[in-house]
Amino acid sequence: MCGIAGVASFHSIGDRLYEGVHHLEYRGYDSCGVAFLNHDHIEVRKDIGTVDEVDGKESIRQLNSFVGIAHTRWATHGKVTKENAHPHLSCRGDFAVVHNGIIANYKALREGLLKAGHRFSSETDTEIIAHLIEQRYTELGDIEAAWVSALTALEGSYALAMISTNDPQRIYCARHEGPLIIGVGSESNYVGSDFNAFIDYTKNCVILEDGEYGIVSKDSFSVKSLRSGEVLDKAITVVPWDPELSRKGGYPHYMLKEIHEQPLAVRNALSIDADEITALADMIAGARRVHLLGVGTTYYVALMGQYLLATLADMDVPAMSSDEFRHLDRSDAHSLVVAISQSGETYDTVMSLRHAKERGAKTAAIVNVVGSSIARMVDRVVLQGSGPEVCVVSTKAALVQMILLTRLALELGARRGTLSATRRRECEEALAALPGEIETLVNEKSGLIRAAAYRHAQVHNWLFLGRGVYYPVALESALKMKEVTYVHAEGMPGGFLKHGTLSLVDDKLYTLVFVPPPSAGELHAMTMSSVEEVKARGGFVFGFTFDASEDIFDESLVLSQTSELTAPFLPLICAQLLAYFTATALKRNVDKPRSLAKSVTVA
Ligand code: AGP
């Protein structure tokens, strides 16, 4: 989940390397560095800290070179130190590599290299790659042969870029279970772990697949098969995103900008061609067994999908967390696995899909990033079109995924006769009204939520309760709170509380309850009984409610009445804002919270 950028150009590359790696910082940000050709040697500038901090110390933007690679790190092997920061050099300093992924057999390779006389200066698995290439170059006398030979010896996952004094005009790159793409520009070519590495300069790119490597120079590039060495005829993909969408646009943080972008993102989701939804519905209808798959936020989105399909289409479609999927997967040729992923690169989800495919299952996905690994590996993809989500914490992408699952459930409900034509139309009207309702909500409630967040910023423990479709809302809201504020928040079904956790309730544990509208009948009544249980034990209860007359809460945020179908999305957005403002009150690094990366591409 680190970020890789590389540039080979007719022009000096300092700014481009800096910008490339800066735009990738959401993938990891504990240290960063660059390696570039400086006349007859490779110069490395790196340190711990953000790209701007390292640039301040090491003057990345001012470097004068025409070929270089850069990296921003999310530590896996080895502590966050300058030595462990990438790039890593070989013993003689004639090869420099940057790497994303984990080399599973690095200990064995390191032993062999130590015996051959190599000396290491970091604790990373990556450093062995630079030494291994150097060793193979000594043996084979040819840089491409050495590169291929080294890659063949690696086990695990990698996206790699390498420069060498032995071929100073070119960048070598490769991937295995980690994304890597080549940007095709004019008078410059690029490598990157995603489009953001070069989107300011070109929208044209070539996506490497596992088992392929690329050689990139300022005016050409080639992609070859690692197994056969054959040159591959790769298609150019055009990135549909406007680079301007990746800017903060006056907001203090991307998270707030992306929360505010939700009306537009939902409108875009509602305008995705109905054929896309019908085709996915066809696959679901044709399968004997269907699973929804995601991890972290997208697991909660999948769980939301499970509730929607059960309640609207009377279907039993279990959601599974992709980090555990392989241990439970019993899919076969009659199964369908539908994955949900913003990045389209999440290791757990990729591996689960691979597992299901090996068992003969069909696969589909809802994905935001065009050309991502998941988008390319499944039998059918629905591209959610939410635009770039830069904040590490997912907001608009997750909401849009829920909206698309709602559309899917409506389609299946209509087919299966569980929804009348009139009811379906009412639901579609409710969805169409949602963007406007979100706009009003964000405009009218942000101030109140901000005040509440600052009032309660010192609360150390939260319980977030919801029942039915509000249960995944509670789970996702608690994850938002944890990941961006570092405050403990536990999402739980209201009914589960009395089976043990009530013991924690006292005046210090705060409870946030996601209360459905009174029109939800039993679900509303059952949720209110959970509120009573907490109140009876002296707990503080904050209610997100649609009913101004409910006066049991210690504090409440009253939401405007809406349809039962879209009601759960409104408190979800309120919880995003609560997490955001709590994080600002606590002075957290909102867009890049600790120990989290945008694409989690490691096991
Ligand atoms: C979301 O806020 C988190 N960053 C995380 O749980 C994320 O949803 C998860 O890693 C899955 O990512 P994906 O949607 O890119 O597959």
PDB file of C-alpha atoms and ligand atoms in Angstrom, residues 295-298 340-344 346 349 392-394 401 479-480 483 596-598 600, ligand 1:
ATOM      1  CA  VAL A 295     -13.574  -5.663   3.884  1.00  0.00           C
ATOM      2  CA  GLY A 296     -13.566  -2.793   6.377  1.00  0.00           C
ATOM      3  CA  THR A 297     -16.061  -0.256   5.120  1.00  0.00           C
ATOM      4  CA  THR A 298     -16.940  -2.313   2.076  1.00  0.00           C
ATOM      5  CA  ILE A 340     -17.298  -4.333  -3.484  1.00  0.00           C
ATOM      6  CA  SER A 341     -14.195  -2.177  -3.470  1.00  0.00           C
ATOM      7  CA  GLN A 342     -13.424   1.504  -3.824  1.00  0.00           C
ATOM      8  CA  SER A 343      -9.811   1.048  -4.854  1.00  0.00           C
ATOM      9  CA  GLY A 344     -10.240  -2.216  -6.713  1.00  0.00           C
ATOM     10  CA  THR A 346      -7.547  -4.532  -1.809  1.00  0.00           C
ATOM     11  CA  THR A 349     -10.687  -8.982  -1.762  1.00  0.00           C
ATOM     12  CA  VAL A 392      -7.985   7.661   3.094  1.00  0.00           C
ATOM     13  CA  VAL A 393     -11.266   7.383   4.937  1.00  0.00           C
ATOM     14  CA  SER A 394     -14.058   6.334   2.603  1.00  0.00           C
ATOM     15  CA  GLN A 401     -21.974   1.514  -3.284  1.00  0.00           C
ATOM     16  CA  LEU A 479     -15.361   2.439  11.927  1.00  0.00           C
ATOM     17  CA  LYS A 480     -15.371   6.032  10.657  1.00  0.00           C
ATOM     18  CA  GLU A 483     -10.144   5.336  11.927  1.00  0.00           C
ATOM     19  CA  LEU A 596      -4.287   3.236   7.511  1.00  0.00           C
ATOM     20  CA  ALA A 597      -3.802   3.443   3.775  1.00  0.00           C
ATOM     21  CA  LYS A 598      -6.179   3.967   0.904  1.00  0.00           C
ATOM     22  CA  VAL A 600      -4.579  -2.078   1.529  1.00  0.00           C
TER      23      VAL A 600
HETATM   24  C1  AGP B   1     -12.470   2.869   4.784  1.00  0.00           C
HETATM   25  O1  AGP B   1     -12.654   4.104   5.374  1.00  0.00           O
HETATM   26  C2  AGP B   1     -11.217   2.196   5.109  1.00  0.00           C
HETATM   27  N1  AGP B   1     -10.142   2.938   4.572  1.00  0.00           N
HETATM   28  C3  AGP B   1     -11.128   0.702   4.794  1.00  0.00           C
HETATM   29  O2  AGP B   1     -11.912  -0.030   5.677  1.00  0.00           O
HETATM   30  C4  AGP B   1     -11.513   0.288   3.358  1.00  0.00           C
HETATM   31  O3  AGP B   1     -12.898   0.395   3.169  1.00  0.00           O
HETATM   32  C5  AGP B   1     -11.060  -1.145   3.089  1.00  0.00           C
HETATM   33  O4  AGP B   1      -9.676  -1.196   3.209  1.00  0.00           O
HETATM   34  C6  AGP B   1     -11.491  -1.649   1.728  1.00  0.00           C
HETATM   35  O5  AGP B   1     -10.982  -0.842   0.721  1.00  0.00           O
HETATM   36  P1  AGP B   1     -11.516  -0.906  -0.759  1.00  0.00           P
HETATM   37  O6  AGP B   1     -12.911  -0.353  -0.754  1.00  0.00           O
HETATM   38  O7  AGP B   1     -10.582  -0.031  -1.534  1.00  0.00           O
HETATM   39  O8  AGP B   1     -11.476  -2.334  -1.198  1.00  0.00           O
END
